[in-house]
């Protein structure tokens, strides 16, 4: 604030005893005021104070989100790994069980006294177990057909009819006998147990097993022959007795 005094001066340089006083205040420009400077400081300080704070909050929020995502993905990966380990374990167990099963089947096929086979609808033998050498006297070639093994014995026609019925109906046929030709020129009687393999409602192949019944059939034939001879002998004996009785009466 300021105080201005004014003294009146008359002619001849005579001054008035009383001075006029005027008080006044010079106000600064608005940009020079304290409130302007304080507001300016606040405005200029917000970018340096508020923005970093907001950025820090955003970073913290993003960090939490990423941590949650990492935790979720980690849990999923652990669960997937656990399931994978279970699946791998089950597959290993299944493979072991399959190998054991295959070994048992191989033992049966290779060491059984029966001959096992698979033949197609057209009659081609697609599998023959190792007993073929003992049954047939030779290792059958890949091109061997079922009919190549059969002799011309009339009984074999019944066997062909049973095979056709199994393929056409898809039903298992009763056991039957066959006479097979051996590689050394001899013959072999076998009992046949076979069944059709059904896929899609139709027979696609025939699987079966042959049992060598040559000795049993020969023994049965010998027994039948002996029975016939015995009956003939009994008839002759009866005739002889009858003739002797007649001669005695005369």
PDB file of C-alpha atoms in Angstrom:
ATOM      1  CA  UNK A   1       0.000   0.000   0.000  1.00  0.00           C
ATOM      2  CA  UNK A   2       1.139   3.568  -0.624  1.00  0.00           C
ATOM      3  CA  UNK A   3       0.364   7.079   0.973  1.00  0.00           C
ATOM      4  CA  UNK A   4       0.549  10.188  -1.218  1.00  0.00           C
ATOM      5  CA  UNK A   5       0.768  13.656   0.383  1.00  0.00           C
ATOM      6  CA  UNK A   6       0.069  16.832  -1.609  1.00  0.00           C
ATOM      7  CA  UNK A   7       0.934  20.451  -0.377  1.00  0.00           C
ATOM      8  CA  UNK A   8      -0.652  23.435  -2.016  1.00  0.00           C
ATOM      9  CA  UNK A   9       1.766  26.227  -2.951  1.00  0.00           C
ATOM     10  CA  UNK A  10       0.419  29.736  -3.613  1.00  0.00           C
ATOM     11  CA  UNK A  11       1.881  32.761  -5.361  1.00  0.00           C
ATOM     12  CA  UNK A  12       5.171  33.850  -3.996  1.00  0.00           C
ATOM     13  CA  UNK A  13       6.016  30.359  -2.921  1.00  0.00           C
ATOM     14  CA  UNK A  14       3.787  30.289   0.091  1.00  0.00           C
ATOM     15  CA  UNK A  15       2.813  26.626   0.972  1.00  0.00           C
ATOM     16  CA  UNK A  16      -0.298  25.539   2.740  1.00  0.00           C
ATOM     17  CA  UNK A  17       0.146  24.266   6.239  1.00  0.00           C
ATOM     18  CA  UNK A  18      -2.188  21.363   5.684  1.00  0.00           C
ATOM     19  CA  UNK A  19      -1.154  18.597   3.333  1.00  0.00           C
ATOM     20  CA  UNK A  20      -3.647  16.482   1.467  1.00  0.00           C
ATOM     21  CA  UNK A  21      -3.023  12.734   1.959  1.00  0.00           C
ATOM     22  CA  UNK A  22      -4.276  10.017  -0.352  1.00  0.00           C
ATOM     23  CA  UNK A  23      -3.716   6.322   0.428  1.00  0.00           C
ATOM     24  CA  UNK A  24      -3.782   3.678  -2.317  1.00  0.00           C
ATOM     25  CA  UNK A  25      -2.744   0.095  -2.978  1.00  0.00           C
ATOM     26  CA  UNK A  26      -1.146  -1.150  -6.149  1.00  0.00           C
ATOM     27  CA  UNK A  27      -2.444  -4.665  -6.927  1.00  0.00           C
ATOM     28  CA  UNK A  28      -0.153  -7.045  -8.842  1.00  0.00           C
ATOM     29  CA  UNK A  29      -1.149  -8.651 -12.124  1.00  0.00           C
ATOM     30  CA  UNK A  30      -3.112 -11.912 -11.808  1.00  0.00           C
ATOM     31  CA  UNK A  31      -0.132 -13.992 -12.900  1.00  0.00           C
ATOM     32  CA  UNK A  32       1.896 -12.426 -10.123  1.00  0.00           C
ATOM     33  CA  UNK A  33      -0.604 -13.412  -7.414  1.00  0.00           C
ATOM     34  CA  UNK A  34       0.078 -16.186  -4.933  1.00  0.00           C
ATOM     35  CA  UNK A  35      -3.043 -18.145  -5.783  1.00  0.00           C
ATOM     36  CA  UNK A  36      -2.101 -18.131  -9.470  1.00  0.00           C
ATOM     37  CA  UNK A  37       1.390 -19.325  -8.726  1.00  0.00           C
ATOM     38  CA  UNK A  38       0.059 -22.049  -6.389  1.00  0.00           C
ATOM     39  CA  UNK A  39      -2.472 -23.216  -8.929  1.00  0.00           C
ATOM     40  CA  UNK A  40       0.193 -23.207 -11.598  1.00  0.00           C
ATOM     41  CA  UNK A  41       2.408 -25.367  -9.410  1.00  0.00           C
ATOM     42  CA  UNK A  42      -0.440 -27.809  -8.845  1.00  0.00           C
ATOM     43  CA  UNK A  43      -1.281 -27.968 -12.540  1.00  0.00           C
ATOM     44  CA  UNK A  44       2.305 -28.505 -13.489  1.00  0.00           C
ATOM     45  CA  UNK A  45       2.814 -31.062 -10.722  1.00  0.00           C
ATOM     46  CA  UNK A  46      -0.124 -33.324 -11.661  1.00  0.00           C
ATOM     47  CA  UNK A  47       1.719 -34.895 -14.633  1.00  0.00           C
ATOM     48  CA  UNK A  48       4.687 -35.582 -12.412  1.00  0.00           C
ATOM     49  CA  UNK A  49       2.684 -36.812  -9.435  1.00  0.00           C
ATOM     50  CA  UNK A  50      -0.699 -38.156 -10.690  1.00  0.00           C
ATOM     51  CA  UNK A  51       0.433 -39.817 -13.938  1.00  0.00           C
ATOM     52  CA  UNK A  52       3.171 -41.959 -12.359  1.00  0.00           C
ATOM     53  CA  UNK A  53       0.730 -42.981  -9.646  1.00  0.00           C
ATOM     54  CA  UNK A  54      -1.895 -44.013 -12.198  1.00  0.00           C
ATOM     55  CA  UNK A  55       0.739 -45.781 -14.231  1.00  0.00           C
ATOM     56  CA  UNK A  56       1.928 -47.641 -11.151  1.00  0.00           C
ATOM     57  CA  UNK A  57      -1.626 -48.752 -10.382  1.00  0.00           C
ATOM     58  CA  UNK A  58      -2.091 -49.932 -13.945  1.00  0.00           C
ATOM     59  CA  UNK A  59       1.200 -51.818 -13.841  1.00  0.00           C
ATOM     60  CA  UNK A  60       0.245 -53.432 -10.560  1.00  0.00           C
ATOM     61  CA  UNK A  61      -3.139 -54.426 -11.963  1.00  0.00           C
ATOM     62  CA  UNK A  62      -1.494 -55.862 -15.079  1.00  0.00           C
ATOM     63  CA  UNK A  63       1.039 -57.712 -12.954  1.00  0.00           C
ATOM     64  CA  UNK A  64      -1.732 -59.281 -10.895  1.00  0.00           C
ATOM     65  CA  UNK A  65      -3.619 -60.253 -14.044  1.00  0.00           C
ATOM     66  CA  UNK A  66      -0.505 -61.832 -15.535  1.00  0.00           C
ATOM     67  CA  UNK A  67       0.217 -63.674 -12.295  1.00  0.00           C
ATOM     68  CA  UNK A  68      -3.330 -65.030 -12.216  1.00  0.00           C
ATOM     69  CA  UNK A  69      -3.039 -66.069 -15.859  1.00  0.00           C
ATOM     70  CA  UNK A  70       0.303 -67.754 -15.193  1.00  0.00           C
ATOM     71  CA  UNK A  71      -1.150 -69.553 -12.154  1.00  0.00           C
ATOM     72  CA  UNK A  72      -4.151 -70.693 -14.182  1.00  0.00           C
ATOM     73  CA  UNK A  73      -2.028 -71.921 -17.075  1.00  0.00           C
ATOM     74  CA  UNK A  74       0.375 -73.606 -14.675  1.00  0.00           C
ATOM     75  CA  UNK A  75      -2.500 -75.439 -13.008  1.00  0.00           C
ATOM     76  CA  UNK A  76      -3.850 -76.487 -16.402  1.00  0.00           C
ATOM     77  CA  UNK A  77      -0.431 -77.726 -17.506  1.00  0.00           C
ATOM     78  CA  UNK A  78       0.006 -79.684 -14.294  1.00  0.00           C
ATOM     79  CA  UNK A  79      -3.414 -81.287 -14.741  1.00  0.00           C
ATOM     80  CA  UNK A  80      -2.660 -82.067 -18.388  1.00  0.00           C
ATOM     81  CA  UNK A  81       0.673 -83.572 -17.372  1.00  0.00           C
ATOM     82  CA  UNK A  82      -1.065 -85.671 -14.736  1.00  0.00           C
ATOM     83  CA  UNK A  83      -3.643 -86.897 -17.242  1.00  0.00           C
ATOM     84  CA  UNK A  84      -0.888 -87.576 -19.756  1.00  0.00           C
ATOM     85  CA  UNK A  85       1.060 -89.587 -17.206  1.00  0.00           C
ATOM     86  CA  UNK A  86      -2.086 -91.567 -16.415  1.00  0.00           C
ATOM     87  CA  UNK A  87      -2.735 -92.176 -20.101  1.00  0.00           C
ATOM     88  CA  UNK A  88       0.884 -93.187 -20.727  1.00  0.00           C
ATOM     89  CA  UNK A  89       0.710 -95.534 -17.755  1.00  0.00           C
ATOM     90  CA  UNK A  90      -2.525 -97.070 -19.018  1.00  0.00           C
ATOM     91  CA  UNK A  91      -1.050 -97.488 -22.499  1.00  0.00           C
ATOM     92  CA  UNK A  92       2.053 -99.139 -21.092  1.00  0.00           C
ATOM     93  CA  UNK A  93      -0.106-101.485 -19.038  1.00  0.00           C
ATOM     94  CA  UNK A  94      -2.246-102.204 -22.094  1.00  0.00           C
ATOM     95  CA  UNK A  95       0.870-102.876 -24.181  1.00  0.00           C
ATOM     96  CA  UNK A  96       2.234-105.230 -21.536  1.00  0.00           C
ATOM     97  CA  UNK A  97      -1.119-107.017 -21.312  1.00  0.00           C
ATOM     98  CA  UNK A  98      -1.270-107.208 -25.109  1.00  0.00           C
ATOM     99  CA  UNK A  99       2.226-108.688 -25.322  1.00  0.00           C
ATOM    100  CA  UNK A 100       1.337-111.233 -22.649  1.00  0.00           C
ATOM    101  CA  UNK A 101      -1.872-112.106 -24.477  1.00  0.00           C
ATOM    102  CA  UNK A 102      -0.080-112.349 -27.809  1.00  0.00           C
ATOM    103  CA  UNK A 103       2.555-114.573 -26.194  1.00  0.00           C
ATOM    104  CA  UNK A 104      -0.106-116.904 -24.841  1.00  0.00           C
ATOM    105  CA  UNK A 105      -1.880-117.071 -28.185  1.00  0.00           C
ATOM    106  CA  UNK A 106       1.471-117.668 -29.922  1.00  0.00           C
ATOM    107  CA  UNK A 107       2.233-120.494 -27.517  1.00  0.00           C
ATOM    108  CA  UNK A 108      -1.150-122.051 -28.225  1.00  0.00           C
ATOM    109  CA  UNK A 109      -0.810-121.714 -31.980  1.00  0.00           C
ATOM    110  CA  UNK A 110       2.788-122.923 -32.145  1.00  0.00           C
ATOM    111  CA  UNK A 111       2.733-125.718 -29.562  1.00  0.00           C
ATOM    112  CA  UNK A 112      -0.787-127.099 -29.855  1.00  0.00           C
ATOM    113  CA  UNK A 113      -1.385-130.488 -31.444  1.00  0.00           C
ATOM    114  CA  UNK A 114      -4.040-128.863 -33.645  1.00  0.00           C
ATOM    115  CA  UNK A 115      -3.456-126.981 -36.885  1.00  0.00           C
ATOM    116  CA  UNK A 116      -5.012-123.499 -36.969  1.00  0.00           C
ATOM    117  CA  UNK A 117      -5.849-121.617 -40.130  1.00  0.00           C
ATOM    118  CA  UNK A 118      -7.629-118.617 -41.625  1.00  0.00           C
ATOM    119  CA  UNK A 119      -9.043-118.682 -45.121  1.00  0.00           C
ATOM    120  CA  UNK A 120     -10.776-116.046 -47.198  1.00  0.00           C
ATOM    121  CA  UNK A 121     -14.218-116.256 -48.727  1.00  0.00           C
ATOM    122  CA  UNK A 122     -12.524-117.244 -51.992  1.00  0.00           C
ATOM    123  CA  UNK A 123     -10.777-120.134 -50.240  1.00  0.00           C
ATOM    124  CA  UNK A 124      -7.193-118.795 -50.078  1.00  0.00           C
ATOM    125  CA  UNK A 125      -5.341-119.713 -46.900  1.00  0.00           C
ATOM    126  CA  UNK A 126      -4.126-116.441 -45.384  1.00  0.00           C
ATOM    127  CA  UNK A 127      -2.687-118.052 -42.249  1.00  0.00           C
ATOM    128  CA  UNK A 128      -1.559-121.564 -41.368  1.00  0.00           C
ATOM    129  CA  UNK A 129       0.029-122.413 -38.004  1.00  0.00           C
ATOM    130  CA  UNK A 130       3.430-124.161 -37.834  1.00  0.00           C
ATOM    131  CA  UNK A 131       1.786-127.577 -37.338  1.00  0.00           C
ATOM    132  CA  UNK A 132       1.192-127.643 -41.107  1.00  0.00           C
ATOM    133  CA  UNK A 133       4.540-129.371 -41.665  1.00  0.00           C
ATOM    134  CA  UNK A 134       3.562-132.200 -39.333  1.00  0.00           C
ATOM    135  CA  UNK A 135       0.065-132.469 -40.821  1.00  0.00           C
ATOM    136  CA  UNK A 136       0.887-132.042 -44.505  1.00  0.00           C
ATOM    137  CA  UNK A 137       4.565-132.944 -44.679  1.00  0.00           C
ATOM    138  CA  UNK A 138       5.584-129.548 -46.093  1.00  0.00           C
ATOM    139  CA  UNK A 139       5.407-125.807 -45.437  1.00  0.00           C
ATOM    140  CA  UNK A 140       2.400-124.502 -47.389  1.00  0.00           C
ATOM    141  CA  UNK A 141       3.106-121.640 -49.823  1.00  0.00           C
ATOM    142  CA  UNK A 142       1.351-118.292 -49.575  1.00  0.00           C
ATOM    143  CA  UNK A 143      -0.714-119.106 -52.657  1.00  0.00           C
ATOM    144  CA  UNK A 144      -2.142-122.324 -51.217  1.00  0.00           C
ATOM    145  CA  UNK A 145      -5.898-122.709 -51.510  1.00  0.00           C
ATOM    146  CA  UNK A 146      -8.204-124.754 -49.314  1.00  0.00           C
ATOM    147  CA  UNK A 147      -9.334-126.980 -52.160  1.00  0.00           C
ATOM    148  CA  UNK A 148      -5.678-127.820 -52.928  1.00  0.00           C
ATOM    149  CA  UNK A 149      -5.594-129.790 -49.665  1.00  0.00           C
ATOM    150  CA  UNK A 150      -8.687-131.881 -50.306  1.00  0.00           C
ATOM    151  CA  UNK A 151      -8.730-135.307 -51.917  1.00  0.00           C
ATOM    152  CA  UNK A 152     -11.544-136.530 -54.154  1.00  0.00           C
ATOM    153  CA  UNK A 153     -13.112-138.519 -51.324  1.00  0.00           C
ATOM    154  CA  UNK A 154     -16.934-138.172 -51.372  1.00  0.00           C
ATOM    155  CA  UNK A 155     -16.949-137.042 -47.735  1.00  0.00           C
ATOM    156  CA  UNK A 156     -15.214-133.822 -48.769  1.00  0.00           C
ATOM    157  CA  UNK A 157     -18.265-132.703 -50.743  1.00  0.00           C
ATOM    158  CA  UNK A 158     -20.185-132.509 -47.478  1.00  0.00           C
ATOM    159  CA  UNK A 159     -17.381-130.340 -46.103  1.00  0.00           C
ATOM    160  CA  UNK A 160     -17.568-127.959 -49.080  1.00  0.00           C
ATOM    161  CA  UNK A 161     -21.310-127.612 -48.560  1.00  0.00           C
ATOM    162  CA  UNK A 162     -20.776-126.757 -44.883  1.00  0.00           C
ATOM    163  CA  UNK A 163     -18.245-124.076 -45.822  1.00  0.00           C
ATOM    164  CA  UNK A 164     -20.618-122.509 -48.344  1.00  0.00           C
ATOM    165  CA  UNK A 165     -23.395-122.482 -45.744  1.00  0.00           C
ATOM    166  CA  UNK A 166     -21.134-120.785 -43.165  1.00  0.00           C
ATOM    167  CA  UNK A 167     -20.163-118.040 -45.630  1.00  0.00           C
ATOM    168  CA  UNK A 168     -23.688-117.481 -46.910  1.00  0.00           C
ATOM    169  CA  UNK A 169     -25.498-117.554 -43.550  1.00  0.00           C
ATOM    170  CA  UNK A 170     -22.754-116.334 -41.228  1.00  0.00           C
ATOM    171  CA  UNK A 171     -23.582-119.190 -38.844  1.00  0.00           C
ATOM    172  CA  UNK A 172     -21.209-121.729 -37.429  1.00  0.00           C
ATOM    173  CA  UNK A 173     -21.608-125.209 -38.916  1.00  0.00           C
ATOM    174  CA  UNK A 174     -21.374-128.559 -37.100  1.00  0.00           C
ATOM    175  CA  UNK A 175     -18.019-130.293 -36.835  1.00  0.00           C
ATOM    176  CA  UNK A 176     -17.164-132.416 -39.860  1.00  0.00           C
ATOM    177  CA  UNK A 177     -14.374-134.642 -41.179  1.00  0.00           C
ATOM    178  CA  UNK A 178     -12.090-134.197 -44.164  1.00  0.00           C
ATOM    179  CA  UNK A 179      -9.579-136.313 -46.004  1.00  0.00           C
ATOM    180  CA  UNK A 180      -6.505-134.238 -46.847  1.00  0.00           C
ATOM    181  CA  UNK A 181      -3.698-134.969 -49.269  1.00  0.00           C
ATOM    182  CA  UNK A 182      -0.182-135.063 -47.826  1.00  0.00           C
ATOM    183  CA  UNK A 183       2.902-133.941 -49.662  1.00  0.00           C
ATOM    184  CA  UNK A 184       4.355-137.487 -49.614  1.00  0.00           C
ATOM    185  CA  UNK A 185       1.337-138.848 -51.503  1.00  0.00           C
ATOM    186  CA  UNK A 186      -0.451-140.179 -48.448  1.00  0.00           C
ATOM    187  CA  UNK A 187      -3.712-139.035 -46.931  1.00  0.00           C
ATOM    188  CA  UNK A 188      -4.742-137.629 -43.586  1.00  0.00           C
ATOM    189  CA  UNK A 189      -8.101-137.606 -41.858  1.00  0.00           C
ATOM    190  CA  UNK A 190      -8.887-134.511 -39.801  1.00  0.00           C
ATOM    191  CA  UNK A 191     -11.786-133.250 -37.717  1.00  0.00           C
ATOM    192  CA  UNK A 192     -12.686-129.663 -38.620  1.00  0.00           C
ATOM    193  CA  UNK A 193     -13.988-127.060 -36.167  1.00  0.00           C
ATOM    194  CA  UNK A 194     -14.451-123.701 -37.848  1.00  0.00           C
ATOM    195  CA  UNK A 195     -16.524-120.544 -37.647  1.00  0.00           C
ATOM    196  CA  UNK A 196     -17.131-117.530 -39.900  1.00  0.00           C
ATOM    197  CA  UNK A 197     -15.667-114.117 -39.047  1.00  0.00           C
ATOM    198  CA  UNK A 198     -18.485-111.560 -39.285  1.00  0.00           C
ATOM    199  CA  UNK A 199     -17.849-107.896 -40.107  1.00  0.00           C
ATOM    200  CA  UNK A 200     -20.480-105.472 -41.221  1.00  0.00           C
ATOM    201  CA  UNK A 201     -23.096-108.208 -41.037  1.00  0.00           C
ATOM    202  CA  UNK A 202     -21.329-110.502 -43.526  1.00  0.00           C
ATOM    203  CA  UNK A 203     -18.790-113.324 -43.324  1.00  0.00           C
ATOM    204  CA  UNK A 204     -15.398-112.072 -44.484  1.00  0.00           C
ATOM    205  CA  UNK A 205     -13.327-115.151 -43.685  1.00  0.00           C
ATOM    206  CA  UNK A 206     -13.301-118.543 -41.991  1.00  0.00           C
ATOM    207  CA  UNK A 207     -11.155-119.454 -38.983  1.00  0.00           C
ATOM    208  CA  UNK A 208     -10.746-123.013 -37.889  1.00  0.00           C
ATOM    209  CA  UNK A 209      -8.730-125.785 -36.286  1.00  0.00           C
ATOM    210  CA  UNK A 210      -7.865-129.246 -37.587  1.00  0.00           C
ATOM    211  CA  UNK A 211      -7.443-132.241 -35.311  1.00  0.00           C
ATOM    212  CA  UNK A 212      -5.634-135.289 -36.662  1.00  0.00           C
ATOM    213  CA  UNK A 213      -8.053-138.207 -36.320  1.00  0.00           C
ATOM    214  CA  UNK A 214      -6.276-140.563 -38.727  1.00  0.00           C
ATOM    215  CA  UNK A 215      -5.285-143.059 -36.039  1.00  0.00           C
ATOM    216  CA  UNK A 216      -8.676-142.856 -34.334  1.00  0.00           C
ATOM    217  CA  UNK A 217     -10.458-143.336 -37.661  1.00  0.00           C
ATOM    218  CA  UNK A 218      -8.179-146.241 -38.566  1.00  0.00           C
ATOM    219  CA  UNK A 219      -8.871-147.817 -35.185  1.00  0.00           C
ATOM    220  CA  UNK A 220     -12.606-147.309 -35.692  1.00  0.00           C
ATOM    221  CA  UNK A 221     -12.373-148.830 -39.181  1.00  0.00           C
ATOM    222  CA  UNK A 222     -10.425-151.777 -37.786  1.00  0.00           C
ATOM    223  CA  UNK A 223     -12.996-152.177 -35.048  1.00  0.00           C
ATOM    224  CA  UNK A 224     -15.825-152.048 -37.580  1.00  0.00           C
ATOM    225  CA  UNK A 225     -14.006-154.590 -39.734  1.00  0.00           C
ATOM    226  CA  UNK A 226     -13.480-156.903 -36.772  1.00  0.00           C
ATOM    227  CA  UNK A 227     -17.119-156.536 -35.805  1.00  0.00           C
ATOM    228  CA  UNK A 228     -18.129-157.454 -39.340  1.00  0.00           C
ATOM    229  CA  UNK A 229     -15.786-160.433 -39.288  1.00  0.00           C
ATOM    230  CA  UNK A 230     -17.132-161.455 -35.876  1.00  0.00           C
ATOM    231  CA  UNK A 231     -20.711-161.256 -37.072  1.00  0.00           C
ATOM    232  CA  UNK A 232     -19.824-163.295 -40.145  1.00  0.00           C
ATOM    233  CA  UNK A 233     -18.075-165.872 -37.974  1.00  0.00           C
ATOM    234  CA  UNK A 234     -21.095-166.009 -35.671  1.00  0.00           C
ATOM    235  CA  UNK A 235     -23.347-166.496 -38.688  1.00  0.00           C
ATOM    236  CA  UNK A 236     -21.124-169.306 -39.990  1.00  0.00           C
ATOM    237  CA  UNK A 237     -21.093-170.879 -36.552  1.00  0.00           C
ATOM    238  CA  UNK A 238     -24.856-170.666 -36.385  1.00  0.00           C
ATOM    239  CA  UNK A 239     -25.152-172.181 -39.846  1.00  0.00           C
ATOM    240  CA  UNK A 240     -22.742-174.919 -38.847  1.00  0.00           C
ATOM    241  CA  UNK A 241     -24.752-175.711 -35.744  1.00  0.00           C
ATOM    242  CA  UNK A 242     -27.926-175.738 -37.762  1.00  0.00           C
ATOM    243  CA  UNK A 243     -26.376-178.088 -40.333  1.00  0.00           C
ATOM    244  CA  UNK A 244     -25.050-180.328 -37.583  1.00  0.00           C
ATOM    245  CA  UNK A 245     -28.477-180.547 -35.944  1.00  0.00           C
ATOM    246  CA  UNK A 246     -30.102-181.412 -39.231  1.00  0.00           C
ATOM    247  CA  UNK A 247     -27.495-184.171 -39.913  1.00  0.00           C
ATOM    248  CA  UNK A 248     -28.038-185.585 -36.425  1.00  0.00           C
ATOM    249  CA  UNK A 249     -31.781-185.827 -36.994  1.00  0.00           C
ATOM    250  CA  UNK A 250     -31.177-187.853 -40.121  1.00  0.00           C
TER     251      UNK A 250
END
